[in-house]
Amino acid sequence: MERIYSKAERTKSFIIEKTAEIFNKKGYAGTSLTDMTEATGLTKGSIYGNFENKEEVALAVFDYNYGRVNQLIQQRIQREVTYYDKLMVYTKVYDQFLNTNFPKGGCPILNTSIEADDTHEPLKDRAAKAVLNWKKNIQALLSAGAEAGEFKQDIDYAQLSLSIIAMIEGGIMIAKVTNSQSNLDKIMKTVEMLITQIKV
Protein backbone atom coordinates (compact mmCIF):
# COMPACT_ATOMS: atom_id res chain seq x y z
CA MET A 1 0.00 0.00 0.00
CA GLU A 2 1.39 3.38 -1.04
CA ARG A 3 2.03 5.80 1.78
CA ILE A 4 0.12 9.10 1.69
CA TYR A 5 2.28 12.04 2.72
CA SER A 6 0.82 14.91 4.72
CA LYS A 7 1.04 18.49 3.47
CA ALA A 8 3.70 19.23 6.12
CA GLU A 9 5.81 16.27 4.97
CA ARG A 10 5.49 17.34 1.32
CA THR A 11 6.48 20.91 2.19
CA LYS A 12 9.50 19.69 4.18
CA SER A 13 10.61 17.52 1.24
CA PHE A 14 10.14 20.47 -1.12
CA ILE A 15 12.33 22.73 1.05
CA ILE A 16 15.03 20.05 1.31
CA GLU A 17 15.10 19.39 -2.44
CA LYS A 18 15.13 23.07 -3.39
CA THR A 19 17.91 24.01 -0.95
CA ALA A 20 20.04 20.85 -1.39
CA GLU A 21 22.26 22.34 -4.08
CA ILE A 22 22.73 25.63 -2.22
CA PHE A 23 23.84 24.02 1.04
CA ASN A 24 26.11 21.60 -0.83
CA LYS A 25 27.79 24.44 -2.73
CA LYS A 26 27.80 27.27 -0.18
CA GLY A 27 27.89 25.24 3.03
CA TYR A 28 26.03 25.90 6.26
CA ALA A 29 27.68 29.23 7.06
CA GLY A 30 27.43 30.51 3.47
CA THR A 31 23.73 29.71 3.00
CA SER A 32 21.49 32.59 4.03
CA LEU A 33 17.80 32.73 4.79
CA THR A 34 17.44 34.82 1.61
CA ASP A 35 19.03 31.96 -0.37
CA MET A 36 16.48 29.60 1.12
CA THR A 37 13.44 31.81 0.48
CA GLU A 38 14.55 32.57 -3.09
CA ALA A 39 15.17 28.89 -3.89
CA THR A 40 11.84 27.74 -2.49
CA GLY A 41 9.63 30.75 -3.17
CA LEU A 42 8.45 30.39 0.43
CA THR A 43 8.48 32.96 3.21
CA LYS A 44 10.74 32.79 6.25
CA GLY A 45 7.66 31.86 8.29
CA SER A 46 6.84 28.95 5.96
CA ILE A 47 10.39 27.58 6.15
CA TYR A 48 10.69 27.93 9.91
CA GLY A 49 7.15 26.68 10.35
CA ASN A 50 8.43 23.35 9.02
CA PHE A 51 11.96 23.40 10.45
CA GLU A 52 13.04 24.69 13.83
CA ASN A 53 16.03 26.58 12.42
CA LYS A 54 18.64 26.68 9.64
CA GLU A 55 20.66 23.91 11.32
CA GLU A 56 17.72 21.51 11.11
CA VAL A 57 17.38 22.26 7.38
CA ALA A 58 21.13 21.77 6.85
CA LEU A 59 21.11 18.38 8.61
CA ALA A 60 18.10 17.22 6.59
CA VAL A 61 19.77 18.41 3.39
CA PHE A 62 22.97 16.54 4.20
CA ASP A 63 20.96 13.35 4.75
CA TYR A 64 19.17 13.95 1.44
CA ASN A 65 22.34 14.60 -0.59
CA TYR A 66 24.26 11.74 0.99
CA GLY A 67 21.26 9.45 0.62
CA ARG A 68 21.05 10.12 -3.12
CA VAL A 69 24.72 9.29 -3.65
CA ASN A 70 24.52 6.19 -1.47
CA GLN A 71 21.38 4.98 -3.25
CA LEU A 72 23.05 5.34 -6.66
CA ILE A 73 26.11 3.41 -5.47
CA GLN A 74 24.09 0.60 -3.88
CA GLN A 75 21.94 0.22 -7.01
CA ARG A 76 25.05 -0.14 -9.16
CA ILE A 77 26.71 -2.52 -6.71
CA GLN A 78 23.62 -4.76 -6.84
CA ARG A 79 23.99 -5.03 -10.63
CA GLU A 80 27.58 -6.32 -10.47
CA VAL A 81 28.42 -10.00 -10.04
CA THR A 82 32.01 -10.16 -8.74
CA TYR A 83 33.16 -8.44 -5.56
CA TYR A 84 35.98 -6.81 -7.50
CA ASP A 85 33.46 -5.18 -9.87
CA LYS A 86 31.27 -4.21 -6.91
CA LEU A 87 34.23 -2.35 -5.36
CA MET A 88 35.03 -0.70 -8.68
CA VAL A 89 31.59 0.94 -8.56
CA TYR A 90 32.99 3.42 -6.02
CA THR A 91 35.73 4.56 -8.37
CA LYS A 92 33.33 4.82 -11.31
CA VAL A 93 30.63 6.78 -9.48
CA TYR A 94 32.99 9.18 -7.73
CA ASP A 95 35.09 9.65 -10.87
CA GLN A 96 31.99 11.04 -12.58
CA PHE A 97 31.27 13.66 -9.92
CA LEU A 98 32.82 16.52 -11.86
CA ASN A 99 31.48 15.45 -15.27
CA THR A 100 27.89 14.69 -14.28
CA ASN A 101 27.57 17.38 -11.60
CA PHE A 102 25.76 14.86 -9.39
CA PRO A 103 24.96 15.79 -6.79
CA LYS A 104 25.22 19.47 -7.67
CA GLY A 105 28.09 20.98 -5.74
CA GLY A 106 30.12 17.77 -5.41
CA CYS A 107 30.54 15.19 -2.69
CA PRO A 108 28.40 16.09 0.36
CA ILE A 109 30.69 14.17 2.71
CA LEU A 110 33.78 16.06 1.56
CA ASN A 111 32.06 19.45 1.47
CA THR A 112 30.51 19.04 4.91
CA SER A 113 33.69 17.60 6.46
CA ILE A 114 35.81 20.52 5.27
CA GLU A 115 33.37 23.14 6.48
CA ALA A 116 32.16 21.58 9.72
CA ASP A 117 35.27 19.93 11.18
CA ASP A 118 35.98 22.87 13.51
CA THR A 119 32.81 24.91 13.27
CA HIS A 120 29.66 22.81 13.48
CA GLU A 121 29.52 19.70 15.65
CA PRO A 122 26.15 18.26 14.49
CA LEU A 123 27.13 18.44 10.81
CA LYS A 124 30.58 17.07 11.62
CA ASP A 125 28.90 14.10 13.35
CA ARG A 126 26.68 13.50 10.30
CA ALA A 127 29.72 13.49 7.99
CA ALA A 128 31.65 11.21 10.37
CA LYS A 129 28.78 8.70 10.46
CA ALA A 130 28.65 8.75 6.66
CA VAL A 131 32.39 8.02 6.44
CA LEU A 132 32.14 5.19 8.98
CA ASN A 133 29.14 3.72 7.11
CA TRP A 134 31.12 3.92 3.86
CA LYS A 135 34.06 2.16 5.55
CA LYS A 136 31.72 -0.57 6.86
CA ASN A 137 30.27 -1.11 3.36
CA ILE A 138 33.69 -1.38 1.69
CA GLN A 139 34.96 -3.66 4.45
CA ALA A 140 31.94 -5.93 4.00
CA LEU A 141 32.62 -6.23 0.26
CA LEU A 142 36.30 -6.99 0.89
CA SER A 143 35.46 -9.65 3.50
CA ALA A 144 32.80 -11.24 1.30
CA GLY A 145 35.23 -11.18 -1.63
CA ALA A 146 37.85 -12.97 0.47
CA GLU A 147 35.32 -15.61 1.52
CA ALA A 148 34.38 -16.10 -2.12
CA GLY A 149 38.06 -16.64 -2.98
CA GLU A 150 38.45 -13.42 -4.98
CA PHE A 151 40.70 -11.53 -2.55
CA LYS A 152 43.69 -12.41 -0.40
CA GLN A 153 42.91 -13.35 3.20
CA ASP A 154 45.87 -11.72 4.98
CA ILE A 155 44.75 -8.13 4.44
CA ASP A 156 43.78 -5.51 7.03
CA TYR A 157 40.39 -4.70 5.52
CA ALA A 158 39.70 -1.82 7.92
CA GLN A 159 42.96 -0.12 6.92
CA LEU A 160 42.37 -0.73 3.22
CA SER A 161 38.79 0.58 3.43
CA LEU A 162 39.89 3.85 5.03
CA SER A 163 42.73 4.22 2.51
CA ILE A 164 40.31 3.80 -0.41
CA ILE A 165 37.99 6.45 1.05
CA ALA A 166 40.89 8.82 1.72
CA MET A 167 42.15 8.49 -1.85
CA ILE A 168 38.70 8.99 -3.39
CA GLU A 169 37.86 12.03 -1.25
CA GLY A 170 41.37 13.44 -1.64
CA GLY A 171 41.09 12.94 -5.40
CA ILE A 172 37.82 14.86 -5.55
CA MET A 173 39.32 17.69 -3.49
CA ILE A 174 42.43 17.91 -5.72
CA ALA A 175 40.31 17.77 -8.89
CA LYS A 176 38.06 20.57 -7.63
CA VAL A 177 40.84 22.94 -6.56
CA THR A 178 42.88 22.30 -9.74
CA ASN A 179 39.76 22.19 -11.94
CA SER A 180 41.14 19.01 -13.51
CA GLN A 181 39.18 15.85 -14.23
CA SER A 182 42.48 14.34 -15.37
CA ASN A 183 43.87 14.55 -11.81
CA LEU A 184 40.83 12.70 -10.47
CA ASP A 185 41.14 10.03 -13.19
CA LYS A 186 44.77 9.40 -12.20
CA ILE A 187 43.95 9.01 -8.51
CA MET A 188 41.05 6.68 -9.28
CA LYS A 189 43.43 4.54 -11.37
CA THR A 190 45.64 4.26 -8.27
CA VAL A 191 42.61 3.09 -6.24
CA GLU A 192 41.92 0.48 -8.95
CA MET A 193 45.55 -0.67 -8.80
CA LEU A 194 45.32 -0.99 -5.02
CA ILE A 195 42.24 -3.20 -5.24
CA THR A 196 43.68 -5.22 -8.13
CA GLN A 197 46.76 -6.02 -6.03
CA ILE A 198 44.70 -7.90 -3.44
CA LYS A 199 43.05 -10.17 -6.01
CA VAL A 200 43.97 -13.84 -5.71
PDB file of C-alpha atoms in Angstrom:
ATOM      1  CA  MET A   1       0.000   0.000   0.000  1.00  0.00           C
ATOM      2  CA  GLU A   2       1.390   3.380  -1.040  1.00  0.00           C
ATOM      3  CA  ARG A   3       2.028   5.798   1.779  1.00  0.00           C
ATOM      4  CA  ILE A   4       0.117   9.100   1.687  1.00  0.00           C
ATOM      5  CA  TYR A   5       2.280  12.041   2.720  1.00  0.00           C
ATOM      6  CA  SER A   6       0.824  14.906   4.724  1.00  0.00           C
ATOM      7  CA  LYS A   7       1.037  18.489   3.472  1.00  0.00           C
ATOM      8  CA  ALA A   8       3.700  19.231   6.119  1.00  0.00           C
ATOM      9  CA  GLU A   9       5.811  16.266   4.970  1.00  0.00           C
ATOM     10  CA  ARG A  10       5.495  17.338   1.321  1.00  0.00           C
ATOM     11  CA  THR A  11       6.477  20.911   2.193  1.00  0.00           C
ATOM     12  CA  LYS A  12       9.496  19.686   4.175  1.00  0.00           C
ATOM     13  CA  SER A  13      10.606  17.523   1.241  1.00  0.00           C
ATOM     14  CA  PHE A  14      10.140  20.466  -1.123  1.00  0.00           C
ATOM     15  CA  ILE A  15      12.331  22.734   1.046  1.00  0.00           C
ATOM     16  CA  ILE A  16      15.026  20.055   1.305  1.00  0.00           C
ATOM     17  CA  GLU A  17      15.096  19.386  -2.443  1.00  0.00           C
ATOM     18  CA  LYS A  18      15.125  23.074  -3.394  1.00  0.00           C
ATOM     19  CA  THR A  19      17.910  24.007  -0.953  1.00  0.00           C
ATOM     20  CA  ALA A  20      20.038  20.846  -1.394  1.00  0.00           C
ATOM     21  CA  GLU A  21      22.263  22.341  -4.084  1.00  0.00           C
ATOM     22  CA  ILE A  22      22.731  25.633  -2.224  1.00  0.00           C
ATOM     23  CA  PHE A  23      23.836  24.015   1.039  1.00  0.00           C
ATOM     24  CA  ASN A  24      26.110  21.597  -0.829  1.00  0.00           C
ATOM     25  CA  LYS A  25      27.788  24.445  -2.732  1.00  0.00           C
ATOM     26  CA  LYS A  26      27.804  27.265  -0.178  1.00  0.00           C
ATOM     27  CA  GLY A  27      27.895  25.245   3.028  1.00  0.00           C
ATOM     28  CA  TYR A  28      26.030  25.897   6.259  1.00  0.00           C
ATOM     29  CA  ALA A  29      27.680  29.233   7.059  1.00  0.00           C
ATOM     30  CA  GLY A  30      27.429  30.506   3.472  1.00  0.00           C
ATOM     31  CA  THR A  31      23.734  29.711   2.998  1.00  0.00           C
ATOM     32  CA  SER A  32      21.490  32.586   4.032  1.00  0.00           C
ATOM     33  CA  LEU A  33      17.799  32.730   4.785  1.00  0.00           C
ATOM     34  CA  THR A  34      17.435  34.816   1.605  1.00  0.00           C
ATOM     35  CA  ASP A  35      19.033  31.958  -0.371  1.00  0.00           C
ATOM     36  CA  MET A  36      16.484  29.602   1.118  1.00  0.00           C
ATOM     37  CA  THR A  37      13.437  31.807   0.481  1.00  0.00           C
ATOM     38  CA  GLU A  38      14.549  32.568  -3.092  1.00  0.00           C
ATOM     39  CA  ALA A  39      15.171  28.892  -3.889  1.00  0.00           C
ATOM     40  CA  THR A  40      11.840  27.739  -2.490  1.00  0.00           C
ATOM     41  CA  GLY A  41       9.631  30.746  -3.169  1.00  0.00           C
ATOM     42  CA  LEU A  42       8.447  30.393   0.427  1.00  0.00           C
ATOM     43  CA  THR A  43       8.480  32.958   3.205  1.00  0.00           C
ATOM     44  CA  LYS A  44      10.739  32.794   6.249  1.00  0.00           C
ATOM     45  CA  GLY A  45       7.658  31.858   8.287  1.00  0.00           C
ATOM     46  CA  SER A  46       6.844  28.947   5.962  1.00  0.00           C
ATOM     47  CA  ILE A  47      10.389  27.585   6.155  1.00  0.00           C
ATOM     48  CA  TYR A  48      10.693  27.929   9.908  1.00  0.00           C
ATOM     49  CA  GLY A  49       7.154  26.679  10.351  1.00  0.00           C
ATOM     50  CA  ASN A  50       8.434  23.354   9.021  1.00  0.00           C
ATOM     51  CA  PHE A  51      11.958  23.403  10.448  1.00  0.00           C
ATOM     52  CA  GLU A  52      13.044  24.689  13.831  1.00  0.00           C
ATOM     53  CA  ASN A  53      16.034  26.576  12.425  1.00  0.00           C
ATOM     54  CA  LYS A  54      18.637  26.677   9.641  1.00  0.00           C
ATOM     55  CA  GLU A  55      20.657  23.911  11.320  1.00  0.00           C
ATOM     56  CA  GLU A  56      17.719  21.509  11.108  1.00  0.00           C
ATOM     57  CA  VAL A  57      17.376  22.262   7.376  1.00  0.00           C
ATOM     58  CA  ALA A  58      21.127  21.766   6.850  1.00  0.00           C
ATOM     59  CA  LEU A  59      21.108  18.383   8.609  1.00  0.00           C
ATOM     60  CA  ALA A  60      18.095  17.215   6.593  1.00  0.00           C
ATOM     61  CA  VAL A  61      19.770  18.415   3.387  1.00  0.00           C
ATOM     62  CA  PHE A  62      22.972  16.536   4.199  1.00  0.00           C
ATOM     63  CA  ASP A  63      20.957  13.350   4.748  1.00  0.00           C
ATOM     64  CA  TYR A  64      19.166  13.946   1.438  1.00  0.00           C
ATOM     65  CA  ASN A  65      22.342  14.603  -0.592  1.00  0.00           C
ATOM     66  CA  TYR A  66      24.259  11.737   0.990  1.00  0.00           C
ATOM     67  CA  GLY A  67      21.259   9.452   0.616  1.00  0.00           C
ATOM     68  CA  ARG A  68      21.050  10.119  -3.118  1.00  0.00           C
ATOM     69  CA  VAL A  69      24.721   9.295  -3.649  1.00  0.00           C
ATOM     70  CA  ASN A  70      24.518   6.194  -1.474  1.00  0.00           C
ATOM     71  CA  GLN A  71      21.380   4.982  -3.253  1.00  0.00           C
ATOM     72  CA  LEU A  72      23.054   5.343  -6.658  1.00  0.00           C
ATOM     73  CA  ILE A  73      26.109   3.413  -5.471  1.00  0.00           C
ATOM     74  CA  GLN A  74      24.088   0.605  -3.881  1.00  0.00           C
ATOM     75  CA  GLN A  75      21.938   0.223  -7.013  1.00  0.00           C
ATOM     76  CA  ARG A  76      25.047  -0.136  -9.161  1.00  0.00           C
ATOM     77  CA  ILE A  77      26.710  -2.519  -6.707  1.00  0.00           C
ATOM     78  CA  GLN A  78      23.623  -4.762  -6.837  1.00  0.00           C
ATOM     79  CA  ARG A  79      23.990  -5.031 -10.626  1.00  0.00           C
ATOM     80  CA  GLU A  80      27.580  -6.316 -10.467  1.00  0.00           C
ATOM     81  CA  VAL A  81      28.424  -9.999 -10.036  1.00  0.00           C
ATOM     82  CA  THR A  82      32.010 -10.157  -8.741  1.00  0.00           C
ATOM     83  CA  TYR A  83      33.159  -8.440  -5.559  1.00  0.00           C
ATOM     84  CA  TYR A  84      35.978  -6.813  -7.500  1.00  0.00           C
ATOM     85  CA  ASP A  85      33.456  -5.182  -9.868  1.00  0.00           C
ATOM     86  CA  LYS A  86      31.270  -4.210  -6.909  1.00  0.00           C
ATOM     87  CA  LEU A  87      34.233  -2.347  -5.359  1.00  0.00           C
ATOM     88  CA  MET A  88      35.030  -0.698  -8.682  1.00  0.00           C
ATOM     89  CA  VAL A  89      31.591   0.939  -8.560  1.00  0.00           C
ATOM     90  CA  TYR A  90      32.991   3.420  -6.019  1.00  0.00           C
ATOM     91  CA  THR A  91      35.735   4.557  -8.374  1.00  0.00           C
ATOM     92  CA  LYS A  92      33.331   4.822 -11.313  1.00  0.00           C
ATOM     93  CA  VAL A  93      30.633   6.779  -9.480  1.00  0.00           C
ATOM     94  CA  TYR A  94      32.992   9.178  -7.728  1.00  0.00           C
ATOM     95  CA  ASP A  95      35.095   9.646 -10.869  1.00  0.00           C
ATOM     96  CA  GLN A  96      31.990  11.038 -12.578  1.00  0.00           C
ATOM     97  CA  PHE A  97      31.268  13.664  -9.916  1.00  0.00           C
ATOM     98  CA  LEU A  98      32.817  16.523 -11.864  1.00  0.00           C
ATOM     99  CA  ASN A  99      31.477  15.450 -15.268  1.00  0.00           C
ATOM    100  CA  THR A 100      27.891  14.693 -14.284  1.00  0.00           C
ATOM    101  CA  ASN A 101      27.571  17.385 -11.600  1.00  0.00           C
ATOM    102  CA  PHE A 102      25.759  14.863  -9.392  1.00  0.00           C
ATOM    103  CA  PRO A 103      24.958  15.787  -6.793  1.00  0.00           C
ATOM    104  CA  LYS A 104      25.216  19.470  -7.667  1.00  0.00           C
ATOM    105  CA  GLY A 105      28.094  20.980  -5.739  1.00  0.00           C
ATOM    106  CA  GLY A 106      30.116  17.771  -5.410  1.00  0.00           C
ATOM    107  CA  CYS A 107      30.539  15.186  -2.688  1.00  0.00           C
ATOM    108  CA  PRO A 108      28.396  16.089   0.358  1.00  0.00           C
ATOM    109  CA  ILE A 109      30.686  14.166   2.714  1.00  0.00           C
ATOM    110  CA  LEU A 110      33.778  16.059   1.556  1.00  0.00           C
ATOM    111  CA  ASN A 111      32.057  19.451   1.471  1.00  0.00           C
ATOM    112  CA  THR A 112      30.505  19.038   4.909  1.00  0.00           C
ATOM    113  CA  SER A 113      33.686  17.601   6.455  1.00  0.00           C
ATOM    114  CA  ILE A 114      35.808  20.522   5.266  1.00  0.00           C
ATOM    115  CA  GLU A 115      33.369  23.141   6.482  1.00  0.00           C
ATOM    116  CA  ALA A 116      32.157  21.581   9.718  1.00  0.00           C
ATOM    117  CA  ASP A 117      35.274  19.927  11.176  1.00  0.00           C
ATOM    118  CA  ASP A 118      35.979  22.868  13.506  1.00  0.00           C
ATOM    119  CA  THR A 119      32.808  24.905  13.269  1.00  0.00           C
ATOM    120  CA  HIS A 120      29.660  22.807  13.479  1.00  0.00           C
ATOM    121  CA  GLU A 121      29.524  19.703  15.655  1.00  0.00           C
ATOM    122  CA  PRO A 122      26.147  18.256  14.495  1.00  0.00           C
ATOM    123  CA  LEU A 123      27.126  18.443  10.808  1.00  0.00           C
ATOM    124  CA  LYS A 124      30.578  17.067  11.617  1.00  0.00           C
ATOM    125  CA  ASP A 125      28.897  14.103  13.354  1.00  0.00           C
ATOM    126  CA  ARG A 126      26.682  13.496  10.304  1.00  0.00           C
ATOM    127  CA  ALA A 127      29.722  13.487   7.994  1.00  0.00           C
ATOM    128  CA  ALA A 128      31.646  11.208  10.373  1.00  0.00           C
ATOM    129  CA  LYS A 129      28.780   8.700  10.464  1.00  0.00           C
ATOM    130  CA  ALA A 130      28.647   8.755   6.659  1.00  0.00           C
ATOM    131  CA  VAL A 131      32.393   8.019   6.441  1.00  0.00           C
ATOM    132  CA  LEU A 132      32.140   5.189   8.977  1.00  0.00           C
ATOM    133  CA  ASN A 133      29.142   3.723   7.113  1.00  0.00           C
ATOM    134  CA  TRP A 134      31.119   3.919   3.859  1.00  0.00           C
ATOM    135  CA  LYS A 135      34.060   2.157   5.554  1.00  0.00           C
ATOM    136  CA  LYS A 136      31.717  -0.565   6.861  1.00  0.00           C
ATOM    137  CA  ASN A 137      30.268  -1.114   3.363  1.00  0.00           C
ATOM    138  CA  ILE A 138      33.692  -1.383   1.688  1.00  0.00           C
ATOM    139  CA  GLN A 139      34.964  -3.659   4.453  1.00  0.00           C
ATOM    140  CA  ALA A 140      31.937  -5.933   4.003  1.00  0.00           C
ATOM    141  CA  LEU A 141      32.625  -6.225   0.255  1.00  0.00           C
ATOM    142  CA  LEU A 142      36.300  -6.992   0.893  1.00  0.00           C
ATOM    143  CA  SER A 143      35.459  -9.647   3.503  1.00  0.00           C
ATOM    144  CA  ALA A 144      32.800 -11.241   1.298  1.00  0.00           C
ATOM    145  CA  GLY A 145      35.232 -11.180  -1.633  1.00  0.00           C
ATOM    146  CA  ALA A 146      37.851 -12.966   0.475  1.00  0.00           C
ATOM    147  CA  GLU A 147      35.322 -15.608   1.522  1.00  0.00           C
ATOM    148  CA  ALA A 148      34.381 -16.099  -2.121  1.00  0.00           C
ATOM    149  CA  GLY A 149      38.056 -16.645  -2.979  1.00  0.00           C
ATOM    150  CA  GLU A 150      38.446 -13.419  -4.975  1.00  0.00           C
ATOM    151  CA  PHE A 151      40.696 -11.533  -2.548  1.00  0.00           C
ATOM    152  CA  LYS A 152      43.691 -12.411  -0.405  1.00  0.00           C
ATOM    153  CA  GLN A 153      42.906 -13.355   3.196  1.00  0.00           C
ATOM    154  CA  ASP A 154      45.874 -11.724   4.978  1.00  0.00           C
ATOM    155  CA  ILE A 155      44.745  -8.127   4.441  1.00  0.00           C
ATOM    156  CA  ASP A 156      43.784  -5.509   7.029  1.00  0.00           C
ATOM    157  CA  TYR A 157      40.388  -4.701   5.520  1.00  0.00           C
ATOM    158  CA  ALA A 158      39.700  -1.819   7.916  1.00  0.00           C
ATOM    159  CA  GLN A 159      42.960  -0.120   6.918  1.00  0.00           C
ATOM    160  CA  LEU A 160      42.369  -0.727   3.224  1.00  0.00           C
ATOM    161  CA  SER A 161      38.793   0.577   3.426  1.00  0.00           C
ATOM    162  CA  LEU A 162      39.893   3.850   5.033  1.00  0.00           C
ATOM    163  CA  SER A 163      42.726   4.215   2.509  1.00  0.00           C
ATOM    164  CA  ILE A 164      40.306   3.800  -0.406  1.00  0.00           C
ATOM    165  CA  ILE A 165      37.986   6.452   1.055  1.00  0.00           C
ATOM    166  CA  ALA A 166      40.893   8.823   1.721  1.00  0.00           C
ATOM    167  CA  MET A 167      42.145   8.489  -1.854  1.00  0.00           C
ATOM    168  CA  ILE A 168      38.697   8.985  -3.387  1.00  0.00           C
ATOM    169  CA  GLU A 169      37.855  12.027  -1.253  1.00  0.00           C
ATOM    170  CA  GLY A 170      41.371  13.440  -1.644  1.00  0.00           C
ATOM    171  CA  GLY A 171      41.093  12.939  -5.395  1.00  0.00           C
ATOM    172  CA  ILE A 172      37.822  14.860  -5.553  1.00  0.00           C
ATOM    173  CA  MET A 173      39.322  17.691  -3.493  1.00  0.00           C
ATOM    174  CA  ILE A 174      42.427  17.907  -5.722  1.00  0.00           C
ATOM    175  CA  ALA A 175      40.308  17.769  -8.887  1.00  0.00           C
ATOM    176  CA  LYS A 176      38.061  20.573  -7.629  1.00  0.00           C
ATOM    177  CA  VAL A 177      40.845  22.943  -6.561  1.00  0.00           C
ATOM    178  CA  THR A 178      42.880  22.300  -9.739  1.00  0.00           C
ATOM    179  CA  ASN A 179      39.760  22.186 -11.936  1.00  0.00           C
ATOM    180  CA  SER A 180      41.139  19.013 -13.505  1.00  0.00           C
ATOM    181  CA  GLN A 181      39.179  15.849 -14.235  1.00  0.00           C
ATOM    182  CA  SER A 182      42.484  14.341 -15.365  1.00  0.00           C
ATOM    183  CA  ASN A 183      43.874  14.551 -11.808  1.00  0.00           C
ATOM    184  CA  LEU A 184      40.828  12.704 -10.467  1.00  0.00           C
ATOM    185  CA  ASP A 185      41.138  10.035 -13.189  1.00  0.00           C
ATOM    186  CA  LYS A 186      44.770   9.399 -12.200  1.00  0.00           C
ATOM    187  CA  ILE A 187      43.946   9.015  -8.512  1.00  0.00           C
ATOM    188  CA  MET A 188      41.049   6.678  -9.281  1.00  0.00           C
ATOM    189  CA  LYS A 189      43.433   4.541 -11.367  1.00  0.00           C
ATOM    190  CA  THR A 190      45.641   4.263  -8.270  1.00  0.00           C
ATOM    191  CA  VAL A 191      42.609   3.088  -6.239  1.00  0.00           C
ATOM    192  CA  GLU A 192      41.922   0.480  -8.949  1.00  0.00           C
ATOM    193  CA  MET A 193      45.555  -0.669  -8.801  1.00  0.00           C
ATOM    194  CA  LEU A 194      45.323  -0.994  -5.023  1.00  0.00           C
ATOM    195  CA  ILE A 195      42.237  -3.205  -5.240  1.00  0.00           C
ATOM    196  CA  THR A 196      43.682  -5.222  -8.134  1.00  0.00           C
ATOM    197  CA  GLN A 197      46.763  -6.023  -6.027  1.00  0.00           C
ATOM    198  CA  ILE A 198      44.695  -7.897  -3.437  1.00  0.00           C
ATOM    199  CA  LYS A 199      43.053 -10.173  -6.007  1.00  0.00           C
ATOM    200  CA  VAL A 200      43.970 -13.838  -5.712  1.00  0.00           C
TER     201      VAL A 200
END
